[in-house]
Amino acid sequence: MAWVFGVVHSPIWRGIVLLGALTQLPFASYLAERFDVPFSSWPLALSLFVAAGLPEWIRYKSSKAAGLELDPHFFQPVAFRPNPVAIEKSTQTTESLEPQRVACTVMFCELVNQSSLADSLPPGACTSFFNRLLFLYEETATAHGGRSDRKDIEGFRSIFCTPFGVEEHPEAALHAALAIRGRVQALSQECAVKYGNEIDVRIGVSTGDALLALFGPSEQTRPGIAGETAEWAQRLAGANLLYGSRILISARTGLLGGHSVERRPIDLLQRIHPPHPPEDVFEVLALQQTLDTPTLARLRVYREGVTLFRARKWAQARAKLRDARPLTGTDEAIDLLLMRIDEQESLSQYSHSEG
């Protein structure tokens, strides 16, 4: 009742909802009397009036005194509420930001089919979808404490770090990425229904040290980052196309924030030129403890298959990976690993024949 009286603007509808709740009390009393169950409707009626009256009182006071009003974000889900501490610190940082190297997490969102959308959709509709996508990026990243320094159709980049008020920045960035993936899916479905084209967004997340400073002309400076950590996030976003994934994260992001999400090893990628070893890259699937039991079982079998693959036990790895396939649809990452196993076995047979 408090939520209704806080967010519904029409007093008529607020009154209808309250009246509808109150009219159920006599019926509840009748049923309690019929089945000899002790019940008093007065405490419940008083609770309803208090829940309705408090938002009404705040609404009345806000009309009389400037600055006192209901915050609509209070009634949003926790995952999408702006972080007031982060916003306040971010504003202070913008005013007095000295160039510094900071530990941060960078999230890069890439719209990989922007050219096909621009060429096939009506101009007005395409512009509307692009603007809604940019707003979606910005709103979701800000709600999780991120600060964007690149906002265009081809790529959106957001920074999560302690100077911007985010202590657990890897976890915050991962939650933001999953929230963006879910919201983009709804927007993509709308675009597909109306115009037959999906909105294909791929996300990369990387944690490491980067240069944080104010960039741009003196009258248009804005906080931004530079460094390999940001570059790696962008490269991971593009690498999703190879594996059919939506969110790829770096090894350090997985180490520091992976406890809050369900993830799986996807590949070893060469981040820095040899002699540096390749880095383990993970795909983020969902928030922790949100996958059903069959999916978790397949995920466990998949991890066993990857371990066997990296140990070069081809036959055992193939069996495990085939068991990890989904019951419906395809898994491009598994198909790629199976193809690599076939290639390795072919090379081995060729070497033996040559010998």
mmCIF file of C-alpha atoms in Angstrom:
data_model
loop_
_atom_site.group_PDB
_atom_site.id
_atom_site.type_symbol
_atom_site.label_atom_id
_atom_site.label_comp_id
_atom_site.label_asym_id
_atom_site.label_seq_id
_atom_site.Cartn_x
_atom_site.Cartn_y
_atom_site.Cartn_z
ATOM 1 C CA MET A 1 0.000 0.000 0.000
ATOM 2 C CA ALA A 2 2.888 2.374 0.770
ATOM 3 C CA TRP A 3 4.411 1.618 -2.640
ATOM 4 C CA VAL A 4 1.111 2.365 -4.417
ATOM 5 C CA PHE A 5 0.628 5.658 -2.602
ATOM 6 C CA GLY A 6 4.255 6.559 -3.252
ATOM 7 C CA VAL A 7 4.446 6.009 -7.016
ATOM 8 C CA VAL A 8 0.868 6.292 -8.362
ATOM 9 C CA HIS A 9 0.219 9.914 -9.283
ATOM 10 C CA SER A 10 -3.559 9.773 -9.720
ATOM 11 C CA PRO A 11 -5.387 10.247 -6.385
ATOM 12 C CA ILE A 12 -8.422 8.462 -7.868
ATOM 13 C CA TRP A 13 -6.470 5.276 -8.472
ATOM 14 C CA ARG A 14 -4.808 5.509 -5.069
ATOM 15 C CA GLY A 15 -8.240 5.761 -3.461
ATOM 16 C CA ILE A 16 -9.581 2.827 -5.497
ATOM 17 C CA VAL A 17 -6.713 0.604 -4.375
ATOM 18 C CA LEU A 18 -7.194 1.553 -0.711
ATOM 19 C CA LEU A 19 -10.950 1.065 -0.931
ATOM 20 C CA GLY A 20 -10.466 -2.318 -2.599
ATOM 21 C CA ALA A 21 -8.190 -3.448 0.220
ATOM 22 C CA LEU A 22 -10.586 -2.235 2.919
ATOM 23 C CA THR A 23 -13.594 -3.960 1.369
ATOM 24 C CA GLN A 24 -11.832 -7.304 1.799
ATOM 25 C CA LEU A 25 -11.708 -6.926 5.579
ATOM 26 C CA PRO A 26 -15.423 -7.666 6.236
ATOM 27 C CA PHE A 27 -15.156 -10.765 4.075
ATOM 28 C CA ALA A 28 -12.070 -11.886 6.000
ATOM 29 C CA SER A 29 -13.920 -11.334 9.300
ATOM 30 C CA TYR A 30 -16.860 -13.371 8.008
ATOM 31 C CA LEU A 31 -14.618 -16.282 7.059
ATOM 32 C CA ALA A 32 -12.810 -16.147 10.412
ATOM 33 C CA GLU A 33 -16.130 -16.248 12.262
ATOM 34 C CA ARG A 34 -17.404 -19.074 10.047
ATOM 35 C CA PHE A 35 -14.386 -21.282 10.817
ATOM 36 C CA ASP A 36 -14.049 -20.181 14.460
ATOM 37 C CA VAL A 37 -10.657 -18.539 13.936
ATOM 38 C CA PRO A 38 -9.779 -15.505 16.116
ATOM 39 C CA PHE A 39 -9.393 -12.486 13.842
ATOM 40 C CA SER A 40 -9.680 -8.740 14.285
ATOM 41 C CA SER A 41 -9.774 -6.497 11.239
ATOM 42 C CA TRP A 42 -8.940 -3.309 13.133
ATOM 43 C CA PRO A 43 -5.117 -3.765 13.303
ATOM 44 C CA LEU A 44 -4.994 -4.568 9.595
ATOM 45 C CA ALA A 45 -7.204 -1.591 8.740
ATOM 46 C CA LEU A 46 -5.000 0.674 10.867
ATOM 47 C CA SER A 47 -1.876 -0.650 9.083
ATOM 48 C CA LEU A 48 -3.421 0.103 5.701
ATOM 49 C CA PHE A 49 -4.306 3.649 6.697
ATOM 50 C CA VAL A 50 -0.811 4.273 8.107
ATOM 51 C CA ALA A 51 0.858 2.830 4.982
ATOM 52 C CA ALA A 52 -1.315 5.029 2.779
ATOM 53 C CA GLY A 53 -1.208 8.086 4.987
ATOM 54 C CA LEU A 54 2.574 8.440 5.344
ATOM 55 C CA PRO A 55 3.269 8.866 1.572
ATOM 56 C CA GLU A 56 0.277 11.207 1.354
ATOM 57 C CA TRP A 57 1.680 13.307 4.180
ATOM 58 C CA ILE A 58 5.093 13.462 2.464
ATOM 59 C CA ARG A 59 3.400 14.399 -0.798
ATOM 60 C CA TYR A 60 1.458 17.176 0.969
ATOM 61 C CA LYS A 61 4.565 18.541 2.718
ATOM 62 C CA SER A 62 6.533 18.498 -0.536
ATOM 63 C CA SER A 63 3.924 20.734 -2.132
ATOM 64 C CA LYS A 64 4.342 23.200 0.726
ATOM 65 C CA ALA A 65 8.109 23.147 1.195
ATOM 66 C CA ALA A 66 10.685 23.086 -1.584
ATOM 67 C CA GLY A 67 13.220 20.290 -1.487
ATOM 68 C CA LEU A 68 11.055 17.701 0.316
ATOM 69 C CA GLU A 69 9.677 15.193 -2.169
ATOM 70 C CA LEU A 70 9.434 11.487 -2.810
ATOM 71 C CA ASP A 71 12.453 9.926 -4.479
ATOM 72 C CA PRO A 72 11.083 7.689 -7.268
ATOM 73 C CA HIS A 73 14.356 5.696 -7.278
ATOM 74 C CA PHE A 74 13.478 4.457 -3.781
ATOM 75 C CA PHE A 75 10.792 2.250 -5.278
ATOM 76 C CA GLN A 76 13.030 0.770 -7.984
ATOM 77 C CA PRO A 77 14.672 -2.663 -7.588
ATOM 78 C CA VAL A 78 17.906 -2.499 -5.615
ATOM 79 C CA ALA A 79 20.014 -3.462 -8.649
ATOM 80 C CA PHE A 80 18.899 -0.317 -10.495
ATOM 81 C CA ARG A 81 18.959 2.254 -7.717
ATOM 82 C CA PRO A 82 21.577 4.975 -8.146
ATOM 83 C CA ASN A 83 24.370 4.874 -5.597
ATOM 84 C CA PRO A 84 24.193 8.305 -3.884
ATOM 85 C CA VAL A 85 27.586 7.863 -2.216
ATOM 86 C CA ALA A 86 29.221 6.978 -5.513
ATOM 87 C CA ILE A 87 27.531 9.872 -7.306
ATOM 88 C CA GLU A 88 28.618 12.348 -4.616
ATOM 89 C CA LYS A 89 32.215 11.127 -4.630
ATOM 90 C CA SER A 90 32.221 11.049 -8.401
ATOM 91 C CA THR A 91 31.122 14.684 -8.548
ATOM 92 C CA GLN A 92 33.828 15.703 -6.095
ATOM 93 C CA THR A 93 36.429 13.742 -8.057
ATOM 94 C CA THR A 94 35.469 15.469 -11.282
ATOM 95 C CA GLU A 95 36.127 18.860 -9.757
ATOM 96 C CA SER A 96 39.537 18.021 -8.279
ATOM 97 C CA LEU A 97 40.889 14.994 -10.111
ATOM 98 C CA GLU A 98 44.657 14.743 -10.282
ATOM 99 C CA PRO A 99 46.244 12.376 -12.834
ATOM 100 C CA GLN A 100 46.874 9.091 -11.068
ATOM 101 C CA ARG A 101 47.199 5.374 -11.628
ATOM 102 C CA VAL A 102 44.373 3.483 -9.971
ATOM 103 C CA ALA A 103 43.144 -0.071 -9.682
ATOM 104 C CA CYS A 104 39.854 -0.168 -11.562
ATOM 105 C CA THR A 105 37.475 -2.354 -13.521
ATOM 106 C CA VAL A 106 36.498 -1.345 -17.037
ATOM 107 C CA MET A 107 33.315 -2.475 -18.756
ATOM 108 C CA PHE A 108 33.109 -2.080 -22.534
ATOM 109 C CA CYS A 109 29.836 -2.624 -24.409
ATOM 110 C CA GLU A 110 30.044 -3.034 -28.192
ATOM 111 C CA LEU A 111 27.077 -2.967 -30.571
ATOM 112 C CA VAL A 112 28.506 -5.327 -33.161
ATOM 113 C CA ASN A 113 25.706 -4.991 -35.731
ATOM 114 C CA GLN A 114 25.234 -1.231 -35.637
ATOM 115 C CA SER A 115 25.957 -0.819 -39.362
ATOM 116 C CA SER A 116 23.343 -3.364 -40.422
ATOM 117 C CA LEU A 117 20.769 -1.757 -38.119
ATOM 118 C CA ALA A 118 21.546 1.689 -39.515
ATOM 119 C CA ASP A 119 21.186 0.410 -43.087
ATOM 120 C CA SER A 120 18.006 -1.661 -42.659
ATOM 121 C CA LEU A 121 15.829 0.110 -40.064
ATOM 122 C CA PRO A 122 13.801 3.255 -40.813
ATOM 123 C CA PRO A 123 15.918 6.276 -39.829
ATOM 124 C CA GLY A 124 13.581 7.460 -37.097
ATOM 125 C CA ALA A 125 13.162 4.012 -35.571
ATOM 126 C CA CYS A 126 16.894 3.306 -35.736
ATOM 127 C CA THR A 127 17.721 6.584 -34.013
ATOM 128 C CA SER A 128 15.160 5.839 -31.300
ATOM 129 C CA PHE A 129 16.589 2.381 -30.610
ATOM 130 C CA PHE A 130 20.161 3.713 -30.547
ATOM 131 C CA ASN A 131 19.264 6.474 -28.090
ATOM 132 C CA ARG A 132 17.365 4.048 -25.877
ATOM 133 C CA LEU A 133 20.372 1.732 -25.909
ATOM 134 C CA LEU A 134 22.734 4.534 -24.886
ATOM 135 C CA PHE A 135 20.344 5.570 -22.107
ATOM 136 C CA LEU A 136 20.154 1.937 -20.981
ATOM 137 C CA TYR A 137 23.945 1.701 -20.815
ATOM 138 C CA GLU A 138 24.301 4.920 -18.857
ATOM 139 C CA GLU A 139 21.461 4.305 -16.425
ATOM 140 C CA THR A 140 22.506 0.760 -15.564
ATOM 141 C CA ALA A 141 26.203 1.523 -15.207
ATOM 142 C CA THR A 142 25.488 4.572 -13.023
ATOM 143 C CA ALA A 143 23.109 2.548 -10.844
ATOM 144 C CA HIS A 144 26.003 0.216 -10.041
ATOM 145 C CA GLY A 145 28.473 3.044 -9.343
ATOM 146 C CA GLY A 146 30.148 3.236 -12.751
ATOM 147 C CA ARG A 147 31.267 6.397 -14.505
ATOM 148 C CA SER A 148 31.214 6.442 -18.306
ATOM 149 C CA ASP A 149 33.956 8.113 -20.324
ATOM 150 C CA ARG A 150 32.923 6.903 -23.778
ATOM 151 C CA LYS A 151 29.331 7.050 -24.989
ATOM 152 C CA ASP A 152 28.745 6.395 -28.676
ATOM 153 C CA ILE A 153 26.887 3.841 -30.783
ATOM 154 C CA GLU A 154 29.873 1.633 -31.573
ATOM 155 C CA GLY A 155 31.159 1.454 -28.026
ATOM 156 C CA PHE A 156 30.226 2.417 -24.472
ATOM 157 C CA ARG A 157 32.846 2.332 -21.716
ATOM 158 C CA SER A 158 32.291 2.685 -17.993
ATOM 159 C CA ILE A 159 34.851 2.888 -15.169
ATOM 160 C CA PHE A 160 34.367 1.346 -11.723
ATOM 161 C CA CYS A 161 36.945 2.318 -9.112
ATOM 162 C CA THR A 162 37.452 3.510 -5.557
ATOM 163 C CA PRO A 163 37.881 7.221 -6.456
ATOM 164 C CA PHE A 164 34.361 7.052 -7.911
ATOM 165 C CA GLY A 165 32.961 5.533 -4.715
ATOM 166 C CA VAL A 166 33.013 1.832 -5.647
ATOM 167 C CA GLU A 167 35.144 -0.298 -3.349
ATOM 168 C CA GLU A 168 34.192 -3.723 -4.760
ATOM 169 C CA HIS A 169 34.554 -2.571 -8.357
ATOM 170 C CA PRO A 170 34.979 -6.005 -10.048
ATOM 171 C CA GLU A 171 31.742 -7.258 -8.511
ATOM 172 C CA ALA A 172 29.902 -4.024 -9.328
ATOM 173 C CA ALA A 173 31.029 -4.153 -12.966
ATOM 174 C CA LEU A 174 29.969 -7.805 -13.330
ATOM 175 C CA HIS A 175 26.520 -7.089 -11.935
ATOM 176 C CA ALA A 176 26.207 -4.097 -14.241
ATOM 177 C CA ALA A 177 27.184 -6.222 -17.242
ATOM 178 C CA LEU A 178 24.565 -8.859 -16.413
ATOM 179 C CA ALA A 179 21.904 -6.210 -15.878
ATOM 180 C CA ILE A 180 22.751 -4.607 -19.230
ATOM 181 C CA ARG A 181 22.614 -7.997 -20.944
ATOM 182 C CA GLY A 182 19.109 -8.604 -19.584
ATOM 183 C CA ARG A 183 17.811 -5.162 -20.511
ATOM 184 C CA VAL A 184 19.358 -5.314 -23.988
ATOM 185 C CA GLN A 185 17.634 -8.659 -24.552
ATOM 186 C CA ALA A 186 14.237 -7.046 -23.952
ATOM 187 C CA LEU A 187 15.085 -4.150 -26.277
ATOM 188 C CA SER A 188 16.360 -6.592 -28.898
ATOM 189 C CA GLN A 189 13.147 -8.598 -28.782
ATOM 190 C CA GLU A 190 11.133 -5.443 -29.397
ATOM 191 C CA CYS A 191 13.323 -4.530 -32.370
ATOM 192 C CA ALA A 192 13.050 -8.077 -33.769
ATOM 193 C CA VAL A 193 9.261 -8.108 -33.493
ATOM 194 C CA LYS A 194 8.846 -4.708 -35.149
ATOM 195 C CA TYR A 195 11.590 -4.778 -37.791
ATOM 196 C CA GLY A 196 13.037 -8.300 -37.909
ATOM 197 C CA ASN A 197 16.484 -7.232 -36.614
ATOM 198 C CA GLU A 198 18.038 -8.021 -33.268
ATOM 199 C CA ILE A 199 20.283 -5.703 -31.264
ATOM 200 C CA ASP A 200 23.554 -7.563 -30.765
ATOM 201 C CA VAL A 201 25.598 -6.214 -27.832
ATOM 202 C CA ARG A 202 28.760 -7.923 -26.590
ATOM 203 C CA ILE A 203 30.466 -6.952 -23.326
ATOM 204 C CA GLY A 204 34.046 -7.182 -22.088
ATOM 205 C CA VAL A 205 35.149 -6.590 -18.474
ATOM 206 C CA SER A 206 38.760 -6.154 -17.368
ATOM 207 C CA THR A 207 40.360 -5.343 -14.011
ATOM 208 C CA GLY A 208 43.784 -3.796 -13.568
ATOM 209 C CA ASP A 209 45.734 -0.566 -13.211
ATOM 210 C CA ALA A 210 44.975 2.370 -15.508
ATOM 211 C CA LEU A 211 45.674 6.072 -15.819
ATOM 212 C CA LEU A 212 42.760 8.098 -14.473
ATOM 213 C CA ALA A 213 42.706 11.807 -15.327
ATOM 214 C CA LEU A 214 40.718 14.648 -16.851
ATOM 215 C CA PHE A 215 40.867 14.597 -20.648
ATOM 216 C CA GLY A 216 39.675 17.032 -23.294
ATOM 217 C CA PRO A 217 39.859 20.770 -23.961
ATOM 218 C CA SER A 218 40.101 22.953 -20.880
ATOM 219 C CA GLU A 219 36.442 23.991 -21.067
ATOM 220 C CA GLN A 220 35.180 20.449 -21.781
ATOM 221 C CA THR A 221 37.326 18.211 -19.586
ATOM 222 C CA ARG A 222 35.870 14.939 -18.365
ATOM 223 C CA PRO A 223 37.186 12.024 -16.307
ATOM 224 C CA GLY A 224 38.597 9.193 -18.400
ATOM 225 C CA ILE A 225 41.083 6.354 -18.406
ATOM 226 C CA ALA A 226 43.916 5.191 -20.592
ATOM 227 C CA GLY A 227 45.957 2.032 -20.566
ATOM 228 C CA GLU A 228 46.081 -1.634 -21.448
ATOM 229 C CA THR A 229 43.311 -2.567 -19.001
ATOM 230 C CA ALA A 230 40.786 -0.519 -20.990
ATOM 231 C CA GLU A 231 42.128 -1.894 -24.269
ATOM 232 C CA TRP A 232 41.785 -5.483 -23.034
ATOM 233 C CA ALA A 233 38.135 -4.901 -22.083
ATOM 234 C CA GLN A 234 37.422 -3.735 -25.625
ATOM 235 C CA ARG A 235 39.252 -6.712 -27.130
ATOM 236 C CA LEU A 236 37.267 -9.087 -24.924
ATOM 237 C CA ALA A 237 34.006 -7.512 -26.080
ATOM 238 C CA GLY A 238 34.925 -8.257 -29.692
ATOM 239 C CA ALA A 239 36.177 -11.768 -28.865
ATOM 240 C CA ASN A 240 32.649 -12.760 -27.835
ATOM 241 C CA LEU A 241 31.805 -13.204 -31.515
ATOM 242 C CA LEU A 242 34.244 -16.110 -31.800
ATOM 243 C CA TYR A 243 32.732 -18.069 -28.915
ATOM 244 C CA GLY A 244 29.069 -17.103 -29.242
ATOM 245 C CA SER A 245 29.193 -15.552 -25.771
ATOM 246 C CA ARG A 246 27.819 -12.247 -24.494
ATOM 247 C CA ILE A 247 30.109 -11.353 -21.590
ATOM 248 C CA LEU A 248 33.812 -12.182 -21.401
ATOM 249 C CA ILE A 249 35.938 -11.183 -18.425
ATOM 250 C CA SER A 250 39.638 -11.151 -17.643
ATOM 251 C CA ALA A 251 41.351 -13.522 -15.224
ATOM 252 C CA ARG A 252 41.790 -10.836 -12.566
ATOM 253 C CA THR A 253 38.136 -9.798 -12.789
ATOM 254 C CA GLY A 254 37.164 -13.424 -12.305
ATOM 255 C CA LEU A 255 39.547 -13.772 -9.358
ATOM 256 C CA LEU A 256 38.305 -10.663 -7.530
ATOM 257 C CA GLY A 257 34.622 -10.633 -8.457
ATOM 258 C CA GLY A 258 33.863 -14.098 -9.758
ATOM 259 C CA HIS A 259 32.425 -15.270 -6.426
ATOM 260 C CA SER A 260 29.253 -13.295 -7.134
ATOM 261 C CA VAL A 261 28.520 -14.810 -10.567
ATOM 262 C CA GLU A 262 28.366 -18.151 -12.341
ATOM 263 C CA ARG A 263 31.173 -18.340 -14.890
ATOM 264 C CA ARG A 264 33.025 -20.867 -16.989
ATOM 265 C CA PRO A 265 36.508 -20.964 -18.533
ATOM 266 C CA ILE A 266 36.282 -20.137 -22.206
ATOM 267 C CA ASP A 267 39.829 -20.001 -23.596
ATOM 268 C CA LEU A 268 43.449 -18.983 -23.127
ATOM 269 C CA LEU A 269 44.071 -15.735 -25.024
ATOM 270 C CA GLN A 270 47.354 -13.978 -25.655
ATOM 271 C CA ARG A 271 46.896 -10.679 -23.845
ATOM 272 C CA ILE A 272 50.519 -9.523 -23.983
ATOM 273 C CA HIS A 273 53.082 -10.588 -26.574
ATOM 274 C CA PRO A 274 55.312 -13.584 -25.754
ATOM 275 C CA PRO A 275 57.216 -14.512 -23.689
ATOM 276 C CA HIS A 276 54.210 -13.648 -21.496
ATOM 277 C CA PRO A 277 51.871 -16.652 -21.176
ATOM 278 C CA PRO A 278 48.276 -16.487 -22.439
ATOM 279 C CA GLU A 279 45.577 -15.438 -19.987
ATOM 280 C CA ASP A 280 42.572 -17.435 -18.878
ATOM 281 C CA VAL A 281 39.344 -15.791 -20.048
ATOM 282 C CA PHE A 282 35.942 -16.551 -18.564
ATOM 283 C CA GLU A 283 32.364 -16.251 -19.776
ATOM 284 C CA VAL A 284 29.835 -14.872 -17.287
ATOM 285 C CA LEU A 285 26.582 -16.824 -17.358
ATOM 286 C CA ALA A 286 24.403 -15.508 -14.521
ATOM 287 C CA LEU A 287 24.375 -14.250 -10.958
ATOM 288 C CA GLN A 288 25.499 -16.705 -8.309
ATOM 289 C CA GLN A 289 22.861 -19.282 -7.284
ATOM 290 C CA THR A 290 20.431 -18.391 -10.082
ATOM 291 C CA LEU A 291 21.032 -21.319 -12.461
ATOM 292 C CA ASP A 292 18.810 -24.390 -12.280
ATOM 293 C CA THR A 293 20.151 -27.804 -11.264
ATOM 294 C CA PRO A 294 20.451 -29.316 -14.778
ATOM 295 C CA THR A 295 22.371 -26.265 -16.010
ATOM 296 C CA LEU A 296 24.730 -26.414 -13.040
ATOM 297 C CA ALA A 297 25.313 -30.105 -13.714
ATOM 298 C CA ARG A 298 26.219 -29.397 -17.354
ATOM 299 C CA LEU A 299 28.466 -26.551 -16.224
ATOM 300 C CA ARG A 300 30.368 -28.907 -13.931
ATOM 301 C CA VAL A 301 30.802 -31.423 -16.762
ATOM 302 C CA TYR A 302 31.945 -28.606 -19.080
ATOM 303 C CA ARG A 303 34.644 -27.535 -16.627
ATOM 304 C CA GLU A 304 35.873 -31.129 -16.401
ATOM 305 C CA GLY A 305 35.975 -31.274 -20.200
ATOM 306 C CA VAL A 306 38.026 -28.075 -20.417
ATOM 307 C CA THR A 307 40.489 -29.413 -17.838
ATOM 308 C CA LEU A 308 40.912 -32.602 -19.884
ATOM 309 C CA PHE A 309 41.250 -30.565 -23.086
ATOM 310 C CA ARG A 310 44.070 -28.492 -21.634
ATOM 311 C CA ALA A 311 45.717 -31.689 -20.430
ATOM 312 C CA ARG A 312 45.562 -32.876 -24.080
ATOM 313 C CA LYS A 313 43.427 -35.899 -23.223
ATOM 314 C CA TRP A 314 41.397 -35.598 -26.394
ATOM 315 C CA ALA A 315 39.066 -38.621 -26.204
ATOM 316 C CA GLN A 316 38.030 -37.992 -22.595
ATOM 317 C CA ALA A 317 37.618 -34.267 -23.236
ATOM 318 C CA ARG A 318 35.399 -34.935 -26.260
ATOM 319 C CA ALA A 319 33.106 -37.195 -24.237
ATOM 320 C CA LYS A 320 32.760 -34.666 -21.411
ATOM 321 C CA LEU A 321 32.131 -31.728 -23.732
ATOM 322 C CA ARG A 322 29.481 -33.632 -25.659
ATOM 323 C CA ASP A 323 27.737 -34.417 -22.366
ATOM 324 C CA ALA A 324 27.868 -30.707 -21.477
ATOM 325 C CA ARG A 325 25.922 -29.638 -24.555
ATOM 326 C CA PRO A 326 22.509 -28.084 -23.889
ATOM 327 C CA LEU A 327 19.444 -30.208 -24.546
ATOM 328 C CA THR A 328 18.131 -27.648 -27.027
ATOM 329 C CA GLY A 329 20.016 -25.178 -29.158
ATOM 330 C CA THR A 330 23.750 -24.993 -29.679
ATOM 331 C CA ASP A 331 26.793 -23.965 -27.672
ATOM 332 C CA GLU A 332 29.365 -22.349 -29.931
ATOM 333 C CA ALA A 333 32.122 -22.490 -27.316
ATOM 334 C CA ILE A 334 31.730 -26.276 -26.980
ATOM 335 C CA ASP A 335 31.531 -26.702 -30.748
ATOM 336 C CA LEU A 336 34.786 -24.759 -31.109
ATOM 337 C CA LEU A 337 36.545 -26.950 -28.557
ATOM 338 C CA LEU A 338 35.297 -30.106 -30.273
ATOM 339 C CA MET A 339 36.568 -28.797 -33.595
ATOM 340 C CA ARG A 340 39.985 -28.120 -32.027
ATOM 341 C CA ILE A 341 40.067 -31.665 -30.655
ATOM 342 C CA ASP A 342 39.405 -33.037 -34.144
ATOM 343 C CA GLU A 343 42.198 -30.860 -35.536
ATOM 344 C CA GLN A 344 44.670 -32.000 -32.883
ATOM 345 C CA GLU A 345 43.857 -35.653 -33.485
ATOM 346 C CA SER A 346 44.226 -35.175 -37.237
ATOM 347 C CA LEU A 347 47.610 -33.532 -36.750
ATOM 348 C CA SER A 348 48.689 -36.347 -34.449
ATOM 349 C CA GLN A 349 47.666 -38.983 -36.980
ATOM 350 C CA TYR A 350 49.431 -37.077 -39.769
ATOM 351 C CA SER A 351 52.630 -36.875 -37.703
ATOM 352 C CA HIS A 352 52.534 -40.621 -37.040
ATOM 353 C CA SER A 353 51.964 -41.392 -40.705
ATOM 354 C CA GLU A 354 54.856 -39.138 -41.717
ATOM 355 C CA GLY A 355 57.061 -40.817 -39.174
#
